[in-house]
XYZ file of N, CA and C in Angstrom:
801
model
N 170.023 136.616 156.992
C 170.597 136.424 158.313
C 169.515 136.499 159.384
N 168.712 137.325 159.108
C 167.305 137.235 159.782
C 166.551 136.128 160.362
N 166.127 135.781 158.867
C 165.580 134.679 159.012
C 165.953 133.403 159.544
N 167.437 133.270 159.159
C 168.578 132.089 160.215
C 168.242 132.596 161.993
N 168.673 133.999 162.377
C 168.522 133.906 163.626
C 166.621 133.606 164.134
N 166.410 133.976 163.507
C 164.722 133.984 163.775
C 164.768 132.122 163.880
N 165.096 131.127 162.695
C 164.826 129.697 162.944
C 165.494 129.272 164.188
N 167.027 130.084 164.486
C 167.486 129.652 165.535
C 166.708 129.374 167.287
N 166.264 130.966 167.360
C 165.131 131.364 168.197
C 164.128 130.304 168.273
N 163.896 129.912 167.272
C 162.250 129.106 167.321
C 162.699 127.786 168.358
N 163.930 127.084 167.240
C 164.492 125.832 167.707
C 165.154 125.630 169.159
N 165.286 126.823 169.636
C 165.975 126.942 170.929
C 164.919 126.845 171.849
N 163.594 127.558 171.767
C 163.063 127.784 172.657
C 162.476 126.586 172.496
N 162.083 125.753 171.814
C 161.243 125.092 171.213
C 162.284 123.550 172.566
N 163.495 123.459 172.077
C 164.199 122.432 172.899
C 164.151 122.804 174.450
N 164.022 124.221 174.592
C 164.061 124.911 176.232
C 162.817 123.879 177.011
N 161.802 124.162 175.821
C 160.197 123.817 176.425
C 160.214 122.648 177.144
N 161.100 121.902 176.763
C 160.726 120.371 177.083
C 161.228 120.142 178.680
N 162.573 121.028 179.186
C 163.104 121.046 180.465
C 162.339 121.800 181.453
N 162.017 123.402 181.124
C 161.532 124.618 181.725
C 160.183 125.015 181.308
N 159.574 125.319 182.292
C 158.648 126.013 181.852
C 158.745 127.983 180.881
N 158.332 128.003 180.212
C 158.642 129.441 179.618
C 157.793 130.572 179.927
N 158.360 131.559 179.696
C 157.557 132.319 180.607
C 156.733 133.268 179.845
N 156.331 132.780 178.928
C 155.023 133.243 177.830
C 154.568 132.398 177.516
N 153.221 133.097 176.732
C 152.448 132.295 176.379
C 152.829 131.168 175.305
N 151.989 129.727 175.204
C 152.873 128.969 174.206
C 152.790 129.495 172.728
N 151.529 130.343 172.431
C 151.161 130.288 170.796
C 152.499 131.592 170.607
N 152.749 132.420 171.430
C 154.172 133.418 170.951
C 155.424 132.974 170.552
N 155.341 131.762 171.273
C 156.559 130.708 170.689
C 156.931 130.750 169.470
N 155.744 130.562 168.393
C 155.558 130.344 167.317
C 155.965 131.660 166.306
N 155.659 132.836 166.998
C 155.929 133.589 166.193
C 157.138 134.141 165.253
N 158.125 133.527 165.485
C 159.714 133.598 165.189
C 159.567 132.862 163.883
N 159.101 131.544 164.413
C 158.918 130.698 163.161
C 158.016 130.859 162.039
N 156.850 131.991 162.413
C 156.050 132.415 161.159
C 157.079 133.693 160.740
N 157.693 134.470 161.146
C 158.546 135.872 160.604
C 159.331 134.787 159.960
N 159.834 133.813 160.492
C 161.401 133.048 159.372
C 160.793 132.807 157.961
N 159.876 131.970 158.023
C 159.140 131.441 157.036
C 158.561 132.991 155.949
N 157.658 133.900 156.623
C 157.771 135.040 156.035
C 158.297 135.907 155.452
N 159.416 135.750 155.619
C 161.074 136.430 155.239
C 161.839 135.440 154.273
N 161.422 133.785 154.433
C 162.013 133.561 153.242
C 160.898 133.040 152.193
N 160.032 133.428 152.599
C 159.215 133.420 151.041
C 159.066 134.422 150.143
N 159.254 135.617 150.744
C 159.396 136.925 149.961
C 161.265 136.763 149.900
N 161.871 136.390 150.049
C 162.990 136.411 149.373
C 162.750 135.096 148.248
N 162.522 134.154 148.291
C 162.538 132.955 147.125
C 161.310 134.125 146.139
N 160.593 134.417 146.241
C 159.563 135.647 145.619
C 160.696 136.569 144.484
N 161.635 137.335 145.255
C 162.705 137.867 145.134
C 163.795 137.352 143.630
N 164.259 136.155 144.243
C 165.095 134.754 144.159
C 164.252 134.663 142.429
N 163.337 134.260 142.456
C 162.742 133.627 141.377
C 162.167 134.618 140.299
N 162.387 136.021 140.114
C 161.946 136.779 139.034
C 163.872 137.464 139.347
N 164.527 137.378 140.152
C 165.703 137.850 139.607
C 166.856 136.637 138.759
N 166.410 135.165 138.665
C 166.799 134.092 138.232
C 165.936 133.344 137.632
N 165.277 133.913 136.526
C 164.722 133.451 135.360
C 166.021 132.786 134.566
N 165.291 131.813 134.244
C 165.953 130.609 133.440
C 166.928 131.426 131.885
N 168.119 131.392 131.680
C 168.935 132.038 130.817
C 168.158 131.995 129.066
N 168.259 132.552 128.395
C 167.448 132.300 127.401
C 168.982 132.356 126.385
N 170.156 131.122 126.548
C 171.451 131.341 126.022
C 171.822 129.467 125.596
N 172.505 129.416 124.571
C 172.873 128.574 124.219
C 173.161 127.454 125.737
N 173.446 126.204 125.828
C 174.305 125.786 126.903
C 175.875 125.979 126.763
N 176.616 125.989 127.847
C 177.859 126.141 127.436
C 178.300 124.341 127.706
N 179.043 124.610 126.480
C 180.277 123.130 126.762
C 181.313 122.700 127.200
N 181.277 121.936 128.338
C 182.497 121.792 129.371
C 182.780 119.755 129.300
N 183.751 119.737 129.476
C 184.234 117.682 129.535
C 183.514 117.598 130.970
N 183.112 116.424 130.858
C 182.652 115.695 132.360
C 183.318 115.696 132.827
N 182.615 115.662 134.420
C 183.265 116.134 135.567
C 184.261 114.624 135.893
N 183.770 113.716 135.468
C 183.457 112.031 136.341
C 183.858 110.866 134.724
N 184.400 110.022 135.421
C 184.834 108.880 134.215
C 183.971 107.640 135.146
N 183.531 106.722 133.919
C 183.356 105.687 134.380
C 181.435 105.720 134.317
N 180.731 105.014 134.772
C 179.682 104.515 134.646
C 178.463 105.587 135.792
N 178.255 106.074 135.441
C 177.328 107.072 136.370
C 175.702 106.642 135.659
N 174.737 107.535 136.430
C 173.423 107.837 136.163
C 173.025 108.971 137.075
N 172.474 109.621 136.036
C 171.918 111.336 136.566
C 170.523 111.464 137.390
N 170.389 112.108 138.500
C 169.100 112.501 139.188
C 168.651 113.951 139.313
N 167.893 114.612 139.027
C 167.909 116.001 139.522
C 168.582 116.869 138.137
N 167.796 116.695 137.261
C 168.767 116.860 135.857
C 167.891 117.874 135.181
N 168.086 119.142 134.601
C 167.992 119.917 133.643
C 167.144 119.541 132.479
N 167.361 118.365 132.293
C 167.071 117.744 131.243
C 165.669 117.443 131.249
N 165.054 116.994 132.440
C 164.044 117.053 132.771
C 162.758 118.044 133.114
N 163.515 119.088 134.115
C 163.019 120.440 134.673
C 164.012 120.975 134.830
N 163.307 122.819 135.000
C 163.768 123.657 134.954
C 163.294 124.908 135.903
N 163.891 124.758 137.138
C 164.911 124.908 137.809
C 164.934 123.107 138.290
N 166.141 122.829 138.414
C 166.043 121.105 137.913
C 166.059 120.602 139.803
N 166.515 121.737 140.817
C 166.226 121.370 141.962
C 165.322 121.837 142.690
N 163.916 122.392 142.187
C 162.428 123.144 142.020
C 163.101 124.690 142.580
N 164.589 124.887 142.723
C 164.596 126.308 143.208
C 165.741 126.957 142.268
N 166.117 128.469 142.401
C 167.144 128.930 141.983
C 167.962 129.686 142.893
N 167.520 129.414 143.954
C 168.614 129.618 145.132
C 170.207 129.004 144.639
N 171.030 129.488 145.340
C 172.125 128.708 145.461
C 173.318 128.621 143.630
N 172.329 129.555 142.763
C 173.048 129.029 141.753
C 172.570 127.590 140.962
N 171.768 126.995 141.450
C 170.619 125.521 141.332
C 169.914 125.495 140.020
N 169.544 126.431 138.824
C 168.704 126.376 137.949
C 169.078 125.253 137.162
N 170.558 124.977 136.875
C 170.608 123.926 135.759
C 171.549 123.126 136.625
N 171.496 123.043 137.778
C 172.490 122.118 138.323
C 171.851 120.532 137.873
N 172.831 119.448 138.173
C 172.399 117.887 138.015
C 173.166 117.233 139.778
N 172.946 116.205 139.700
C 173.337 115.232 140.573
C 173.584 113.829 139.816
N 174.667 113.723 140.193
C 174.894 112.057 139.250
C 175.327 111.034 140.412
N 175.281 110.015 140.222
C 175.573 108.910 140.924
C 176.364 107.519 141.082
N 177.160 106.955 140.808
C 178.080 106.180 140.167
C 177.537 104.787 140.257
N 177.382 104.133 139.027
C 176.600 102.747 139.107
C 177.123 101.908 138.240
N 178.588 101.878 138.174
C 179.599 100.255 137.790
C 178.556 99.601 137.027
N 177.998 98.847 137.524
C 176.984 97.622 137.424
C 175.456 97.670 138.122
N 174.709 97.054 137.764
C 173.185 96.424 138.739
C 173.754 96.352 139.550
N 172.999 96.609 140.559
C 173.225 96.470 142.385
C 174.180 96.707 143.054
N 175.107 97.506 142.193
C 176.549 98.101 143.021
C 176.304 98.780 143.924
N 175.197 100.041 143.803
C 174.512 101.171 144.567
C 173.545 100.878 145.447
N 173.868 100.520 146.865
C 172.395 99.875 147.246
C 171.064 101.212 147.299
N 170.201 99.924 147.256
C 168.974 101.209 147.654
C 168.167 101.440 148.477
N 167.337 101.930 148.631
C 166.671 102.951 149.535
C 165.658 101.930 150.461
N 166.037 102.194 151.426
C 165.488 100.634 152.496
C 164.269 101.699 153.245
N 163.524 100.753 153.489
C 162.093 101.709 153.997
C 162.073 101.882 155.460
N 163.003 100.757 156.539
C 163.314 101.096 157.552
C 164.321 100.336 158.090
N 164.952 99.486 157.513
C 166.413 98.778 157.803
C 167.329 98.955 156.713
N 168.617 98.780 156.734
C 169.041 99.774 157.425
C 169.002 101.242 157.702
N 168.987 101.957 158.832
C 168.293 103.365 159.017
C 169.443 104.146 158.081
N 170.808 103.695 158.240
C 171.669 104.281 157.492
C 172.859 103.388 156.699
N 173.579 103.892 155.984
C 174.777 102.870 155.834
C 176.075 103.736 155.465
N 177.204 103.160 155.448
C 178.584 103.663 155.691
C 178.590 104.252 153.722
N 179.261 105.247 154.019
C 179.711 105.845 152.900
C 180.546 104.513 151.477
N 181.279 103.936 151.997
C 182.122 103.035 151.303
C 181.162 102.154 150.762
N 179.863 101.692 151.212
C 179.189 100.971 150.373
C 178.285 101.401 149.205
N 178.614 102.308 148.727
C 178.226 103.451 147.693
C 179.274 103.215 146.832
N 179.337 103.062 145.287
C 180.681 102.942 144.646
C 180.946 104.899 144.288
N 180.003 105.658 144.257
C 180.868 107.006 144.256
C 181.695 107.179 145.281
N 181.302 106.880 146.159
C 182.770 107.556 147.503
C 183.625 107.621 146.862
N 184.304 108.248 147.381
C 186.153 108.290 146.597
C 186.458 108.210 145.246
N 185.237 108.128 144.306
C 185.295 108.549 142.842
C 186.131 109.689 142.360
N 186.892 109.877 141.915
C 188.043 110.926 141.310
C 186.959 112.158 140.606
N 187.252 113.522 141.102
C 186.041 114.497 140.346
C 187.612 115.460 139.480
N 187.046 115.550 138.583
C 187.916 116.472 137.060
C 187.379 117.522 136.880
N 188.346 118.236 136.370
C 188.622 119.285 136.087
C 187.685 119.059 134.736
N 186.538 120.387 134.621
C 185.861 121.044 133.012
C 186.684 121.519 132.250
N 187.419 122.001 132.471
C 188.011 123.030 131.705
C 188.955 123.271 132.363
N 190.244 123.622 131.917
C 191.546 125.073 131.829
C 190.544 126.117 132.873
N 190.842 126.235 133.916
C 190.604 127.254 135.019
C 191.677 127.813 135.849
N 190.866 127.967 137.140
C 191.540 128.784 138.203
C 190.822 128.501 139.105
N 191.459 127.620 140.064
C 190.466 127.451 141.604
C 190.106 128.877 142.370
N 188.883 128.977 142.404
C 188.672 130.127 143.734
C 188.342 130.127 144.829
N 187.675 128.869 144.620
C 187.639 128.368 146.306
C 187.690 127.367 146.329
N 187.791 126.733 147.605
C 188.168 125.356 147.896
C 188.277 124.767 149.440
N 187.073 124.151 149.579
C 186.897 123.531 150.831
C 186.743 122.246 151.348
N 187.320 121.507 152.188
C 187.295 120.321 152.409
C 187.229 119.261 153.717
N 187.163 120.552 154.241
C 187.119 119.927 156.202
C 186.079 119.574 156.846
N 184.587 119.638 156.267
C 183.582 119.059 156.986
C 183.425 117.484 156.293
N 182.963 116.941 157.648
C 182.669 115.546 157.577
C 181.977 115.124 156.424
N 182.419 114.022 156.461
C 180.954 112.715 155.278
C 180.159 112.026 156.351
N 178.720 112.526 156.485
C 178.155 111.690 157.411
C 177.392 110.150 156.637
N 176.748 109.398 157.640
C 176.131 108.396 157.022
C 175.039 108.598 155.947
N 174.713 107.644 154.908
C 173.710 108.050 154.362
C 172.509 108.476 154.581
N 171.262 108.700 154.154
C 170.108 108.964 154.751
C 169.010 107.992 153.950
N 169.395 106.846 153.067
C 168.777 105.915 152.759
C 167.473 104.921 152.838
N 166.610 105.663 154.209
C 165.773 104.805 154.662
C 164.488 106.026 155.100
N 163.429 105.679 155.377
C 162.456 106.265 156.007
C 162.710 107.037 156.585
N 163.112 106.375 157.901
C 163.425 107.462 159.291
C 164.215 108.362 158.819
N 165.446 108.041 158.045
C 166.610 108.296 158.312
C 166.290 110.390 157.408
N 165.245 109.695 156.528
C 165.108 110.793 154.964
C 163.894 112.168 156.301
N 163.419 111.222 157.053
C 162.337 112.536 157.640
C 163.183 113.161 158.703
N 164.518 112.391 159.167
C 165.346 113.359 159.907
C 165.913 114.129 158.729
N 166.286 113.932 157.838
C 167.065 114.911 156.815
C 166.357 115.991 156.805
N 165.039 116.115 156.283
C 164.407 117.065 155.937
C 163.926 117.721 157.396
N 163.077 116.803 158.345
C 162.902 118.149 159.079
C 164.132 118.863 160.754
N 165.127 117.859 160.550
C 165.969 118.315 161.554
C 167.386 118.811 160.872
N 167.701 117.687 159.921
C 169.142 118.264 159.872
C 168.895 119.185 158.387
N 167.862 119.283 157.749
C 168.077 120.203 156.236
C 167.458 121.787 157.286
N 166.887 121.791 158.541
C 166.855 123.200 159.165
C 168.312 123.197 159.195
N 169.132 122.803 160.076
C 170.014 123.415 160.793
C 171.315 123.698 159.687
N 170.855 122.731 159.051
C 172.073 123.366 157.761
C 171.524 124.664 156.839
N 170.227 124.846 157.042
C 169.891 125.957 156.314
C 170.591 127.196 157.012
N 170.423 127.151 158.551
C 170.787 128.248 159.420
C 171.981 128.307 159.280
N 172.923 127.259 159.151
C 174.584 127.294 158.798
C 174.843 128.738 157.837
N 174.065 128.200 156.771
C 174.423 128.808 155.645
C 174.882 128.123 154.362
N 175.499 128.818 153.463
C 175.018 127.852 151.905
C 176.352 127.138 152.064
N 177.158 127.158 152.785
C 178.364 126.590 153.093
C 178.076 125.072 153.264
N 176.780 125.421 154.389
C 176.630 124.083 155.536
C 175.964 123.169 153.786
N 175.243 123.707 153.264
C 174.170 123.418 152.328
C 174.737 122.490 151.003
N 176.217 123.580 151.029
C 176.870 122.805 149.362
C 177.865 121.687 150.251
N 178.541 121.631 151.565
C 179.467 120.605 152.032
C 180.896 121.381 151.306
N 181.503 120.538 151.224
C 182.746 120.657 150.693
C 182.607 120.659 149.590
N 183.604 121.457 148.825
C 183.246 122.177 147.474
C 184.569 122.861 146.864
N 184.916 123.037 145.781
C 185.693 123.673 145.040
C 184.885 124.633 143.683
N 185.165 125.322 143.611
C 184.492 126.685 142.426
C 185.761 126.799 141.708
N 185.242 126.780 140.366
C 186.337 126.751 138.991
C 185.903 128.330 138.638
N 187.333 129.011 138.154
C 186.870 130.070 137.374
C 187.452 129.567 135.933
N 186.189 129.576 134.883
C 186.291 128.761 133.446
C 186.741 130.276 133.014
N 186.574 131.187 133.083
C 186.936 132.421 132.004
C 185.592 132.897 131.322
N 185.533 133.826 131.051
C 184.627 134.455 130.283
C 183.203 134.605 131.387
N 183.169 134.775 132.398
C 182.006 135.083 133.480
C 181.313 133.602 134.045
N 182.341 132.802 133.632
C 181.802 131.185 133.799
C 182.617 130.793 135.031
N 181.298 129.626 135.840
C 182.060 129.067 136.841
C 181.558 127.796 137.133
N 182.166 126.649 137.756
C 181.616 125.507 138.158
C 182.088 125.204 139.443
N 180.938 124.746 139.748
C 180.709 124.471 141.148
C 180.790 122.148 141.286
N 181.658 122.159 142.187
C 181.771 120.770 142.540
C 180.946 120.557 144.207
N 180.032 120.092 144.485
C 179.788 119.989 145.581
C 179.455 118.512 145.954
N 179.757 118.724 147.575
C 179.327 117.585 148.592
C 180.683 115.995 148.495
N 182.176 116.940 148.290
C 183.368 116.427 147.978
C 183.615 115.753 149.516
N 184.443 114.534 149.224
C 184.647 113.523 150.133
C 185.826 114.718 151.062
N 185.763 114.379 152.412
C 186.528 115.369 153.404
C 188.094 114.796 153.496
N 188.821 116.162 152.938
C 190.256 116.002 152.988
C 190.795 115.146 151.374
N 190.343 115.346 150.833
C 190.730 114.735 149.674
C 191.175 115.973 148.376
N 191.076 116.857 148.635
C 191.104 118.138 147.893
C 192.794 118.203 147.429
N 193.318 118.359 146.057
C 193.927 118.125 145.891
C 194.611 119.656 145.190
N 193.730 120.228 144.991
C 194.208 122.113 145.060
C 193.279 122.876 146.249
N 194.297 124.062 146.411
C 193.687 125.499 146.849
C 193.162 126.353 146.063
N 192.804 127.623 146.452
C 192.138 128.694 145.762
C 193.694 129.245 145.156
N 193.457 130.128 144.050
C 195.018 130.060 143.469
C 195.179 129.423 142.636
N 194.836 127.963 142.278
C 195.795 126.962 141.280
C 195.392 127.144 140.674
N 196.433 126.703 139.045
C 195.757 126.738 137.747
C 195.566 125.054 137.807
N 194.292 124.660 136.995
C 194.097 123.247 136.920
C 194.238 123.307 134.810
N 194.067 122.157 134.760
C 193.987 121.640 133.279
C 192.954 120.873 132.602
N 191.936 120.561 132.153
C 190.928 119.841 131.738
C 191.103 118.377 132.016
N 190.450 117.757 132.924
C 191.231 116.050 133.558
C 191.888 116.215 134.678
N 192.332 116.990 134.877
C 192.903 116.938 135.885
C 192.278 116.813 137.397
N 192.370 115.669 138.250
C 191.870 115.086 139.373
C 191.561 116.766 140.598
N 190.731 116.940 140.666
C 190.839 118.676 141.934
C 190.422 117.542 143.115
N 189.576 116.503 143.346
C 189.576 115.831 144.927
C 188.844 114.347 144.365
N 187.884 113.500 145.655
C 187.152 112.783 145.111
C 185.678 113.006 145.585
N 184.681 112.291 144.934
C 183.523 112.316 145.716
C 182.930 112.239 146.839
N 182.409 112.540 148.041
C 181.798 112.365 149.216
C 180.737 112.581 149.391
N 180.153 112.303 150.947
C 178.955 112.731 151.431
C 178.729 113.566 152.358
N 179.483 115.241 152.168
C 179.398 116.134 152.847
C 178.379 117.610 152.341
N 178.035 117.754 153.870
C 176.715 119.280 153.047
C 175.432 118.489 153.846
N 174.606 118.771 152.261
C 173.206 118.555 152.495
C 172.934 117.622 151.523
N 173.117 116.300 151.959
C 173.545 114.926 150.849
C 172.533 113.761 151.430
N 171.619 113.224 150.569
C 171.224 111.537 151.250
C 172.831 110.587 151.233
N 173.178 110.742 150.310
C 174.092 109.314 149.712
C 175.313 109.806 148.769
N 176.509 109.660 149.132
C 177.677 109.746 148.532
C 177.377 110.388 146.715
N 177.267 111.809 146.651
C 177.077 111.639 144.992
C 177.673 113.145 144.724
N 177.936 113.460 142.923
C 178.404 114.652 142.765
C 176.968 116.041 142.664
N 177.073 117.320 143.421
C 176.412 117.606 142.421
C 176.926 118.823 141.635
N 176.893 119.343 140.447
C 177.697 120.232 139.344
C 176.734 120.721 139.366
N 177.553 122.200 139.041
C 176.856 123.254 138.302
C 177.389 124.385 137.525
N 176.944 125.166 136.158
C 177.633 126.311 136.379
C 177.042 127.534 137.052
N 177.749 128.382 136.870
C 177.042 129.552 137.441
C 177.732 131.117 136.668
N 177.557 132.092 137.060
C 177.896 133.714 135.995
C 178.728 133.922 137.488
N 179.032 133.611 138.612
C 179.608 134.333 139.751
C 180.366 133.233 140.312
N 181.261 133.372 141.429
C 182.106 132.974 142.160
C 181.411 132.319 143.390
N 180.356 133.349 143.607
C 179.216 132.919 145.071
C 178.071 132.282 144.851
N 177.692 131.117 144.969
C 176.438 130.939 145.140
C 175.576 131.182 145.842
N 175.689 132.250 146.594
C 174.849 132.795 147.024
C 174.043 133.816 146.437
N 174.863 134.488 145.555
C 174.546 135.817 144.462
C 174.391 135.122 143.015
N 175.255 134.217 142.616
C 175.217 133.803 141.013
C 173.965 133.418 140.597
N 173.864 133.556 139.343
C 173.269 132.962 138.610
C 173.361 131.946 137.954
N 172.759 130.617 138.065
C 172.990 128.981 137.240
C 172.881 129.749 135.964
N 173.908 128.603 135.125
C 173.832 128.931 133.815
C 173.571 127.333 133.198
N 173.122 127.127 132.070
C 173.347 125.553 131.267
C 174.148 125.512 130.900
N 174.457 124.028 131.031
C 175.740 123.599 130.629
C 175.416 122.353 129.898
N 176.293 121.829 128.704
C 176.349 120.457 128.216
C 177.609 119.604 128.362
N 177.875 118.695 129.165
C 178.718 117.949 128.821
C 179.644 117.069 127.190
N 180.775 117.104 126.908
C 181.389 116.757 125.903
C 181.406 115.667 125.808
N 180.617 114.980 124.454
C 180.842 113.585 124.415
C 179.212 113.138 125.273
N 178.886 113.866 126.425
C 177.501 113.446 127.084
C 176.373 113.675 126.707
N 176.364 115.012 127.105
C 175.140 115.992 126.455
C 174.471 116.283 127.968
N 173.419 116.607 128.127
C 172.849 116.356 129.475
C 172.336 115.845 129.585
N 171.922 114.164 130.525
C 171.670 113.313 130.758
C 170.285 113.305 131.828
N 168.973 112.558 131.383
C 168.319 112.692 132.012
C 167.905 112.213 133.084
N 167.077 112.422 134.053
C 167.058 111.614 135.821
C 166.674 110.252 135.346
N 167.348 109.577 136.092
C 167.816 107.907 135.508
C 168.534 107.460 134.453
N 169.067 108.542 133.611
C 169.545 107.991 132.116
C 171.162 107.480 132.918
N 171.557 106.547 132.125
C 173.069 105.931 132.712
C 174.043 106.542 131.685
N 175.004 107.104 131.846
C 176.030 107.520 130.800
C 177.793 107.045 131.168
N 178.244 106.165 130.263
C 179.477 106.168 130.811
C 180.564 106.783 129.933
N 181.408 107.533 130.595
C 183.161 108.261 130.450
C 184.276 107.661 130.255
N 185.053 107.465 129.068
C 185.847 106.422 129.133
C 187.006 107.868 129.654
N 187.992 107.107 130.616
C 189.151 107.662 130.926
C 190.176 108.210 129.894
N 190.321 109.380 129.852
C 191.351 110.067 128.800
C 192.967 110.263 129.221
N 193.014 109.635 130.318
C 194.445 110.205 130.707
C 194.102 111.035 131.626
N 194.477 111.061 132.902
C 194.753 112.124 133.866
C 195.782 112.768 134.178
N 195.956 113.909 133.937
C 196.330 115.235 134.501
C 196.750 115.235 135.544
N 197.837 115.321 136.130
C 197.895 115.864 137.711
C 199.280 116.965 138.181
């Protein structure tokens, strides 16, 4: 919380500068922003010898997603597979939905700066139930903004809007989200779910297939996609990622294409 108000401080004064003159010196400015940075490197310090990689079988859960995907950010590859273990992240993946060649457009170097969610074939992709659970949480009211697809669009991600969602909190970070309790100290995490599409609360029992919302581009997202995970806790803020293998998949590596044939849905 520190370190959030400390980035806040920096960024405030930092926007003040440009109207008012301030009434210290400029290099003190700075100092907020070296304590933030200081405070979260000895916590990722922290973070990373208390979330050593599980030395445990993977557990086996049905895909999240039917239909024609390809994985980015995959386990399969590295380990912690999103270079951190913040957040519950060690074995998380990101998948992406790709029908066909050129369904998914790609990454433009400065036209278009952004593009509408709907021209992505994940949007509104149906996300399933792993397993026989118990929703524990379940959120769905922040926006799907535009993609971040292009040059400009990727150096605002990172250095304006991936601060201010850091300062949010892991809320701002995962978007809209639902957490499964699988049983036995197991949990899965659905993040960056299309807004208002949530089809349980915290409370429900779900069934394996069974539809919980669809895909979006809410959180801390370039482009409409899922990302899964499990975890040993309810919070990602405290849990620990655990591995997981998909049924019928396995875990799929960054670029590998895997498709889900539909089993019948649940609802």
């Amino acid at each position: 919380m520190l370190a959030r108000v400390l980035w806040a401080v920096f960024v405030a004064q930092a926007v003040a500068g440009f109207f008012v003159d301030l009434p210290y010196n400029y290099w003190l400015g700075w100092l907020p922003l070296l304590a933030a940075l200081a405070i979260g490197a000895a916590l990722r310090g922290t973070d990373e010898r208390r979330h050593a990689p599980w030395e445990q079988d993977a557990i086996e859960v049905a895909p999240p997603v039917t239909g024609t995907w390809s994985a980015l950010n995959s386990p399969a590859d590295k380990v912690p597979s999103h270079g951190t273990h913040q957040l519950g992240q060690t074995y998380a993946i990101d998948v992406v939905a790709e029908p066909e060649a050129g369904a998914r457009p790609s990454f433009a170097w400065l036209w278009p700066l952004a593009r509408r969610n709907e021209d992505f074939p994940a949007f509104g992709a149906p996300l399933l139930a792993v397993a026989d659970a118990t929703v524990v949480r379940a959120e769905d009211g922040q926006r799907d903004h535009l993609s971040r697809g292009s040059l400009p669009a990727l150096v605002y991600f990172f250095l304006v809007e991936g601060i201010f969602r850091s300062i949010g909190g892991a809320r701002r970070i995962i978007g809209n989200h639902v957490v499964l309790d699988l049983g036995d100290g197991t949990y899965a995490v659905y993040a960056h779910v299309q807004r208002g599409s949530l089809r349980v609360r915290a409370g429900d029992r779900v069934t394996t297939g069974q539809q919980l919302g669809r895909c979006g581009n809410s959180g801390n997202s370039t482009e409409p996609h899922l990302h899964f995970q499990l975890m040993d806790g309810p919070d990602a803020r405290t849990a620990r990622g655990l591995p997981f293998t998909w049924r019928g998949v396995g875990v799929p590596a960054g670029g590998e294409t895997f498709t889900v044939e539909p089993a019948g849905e649940r609802v």
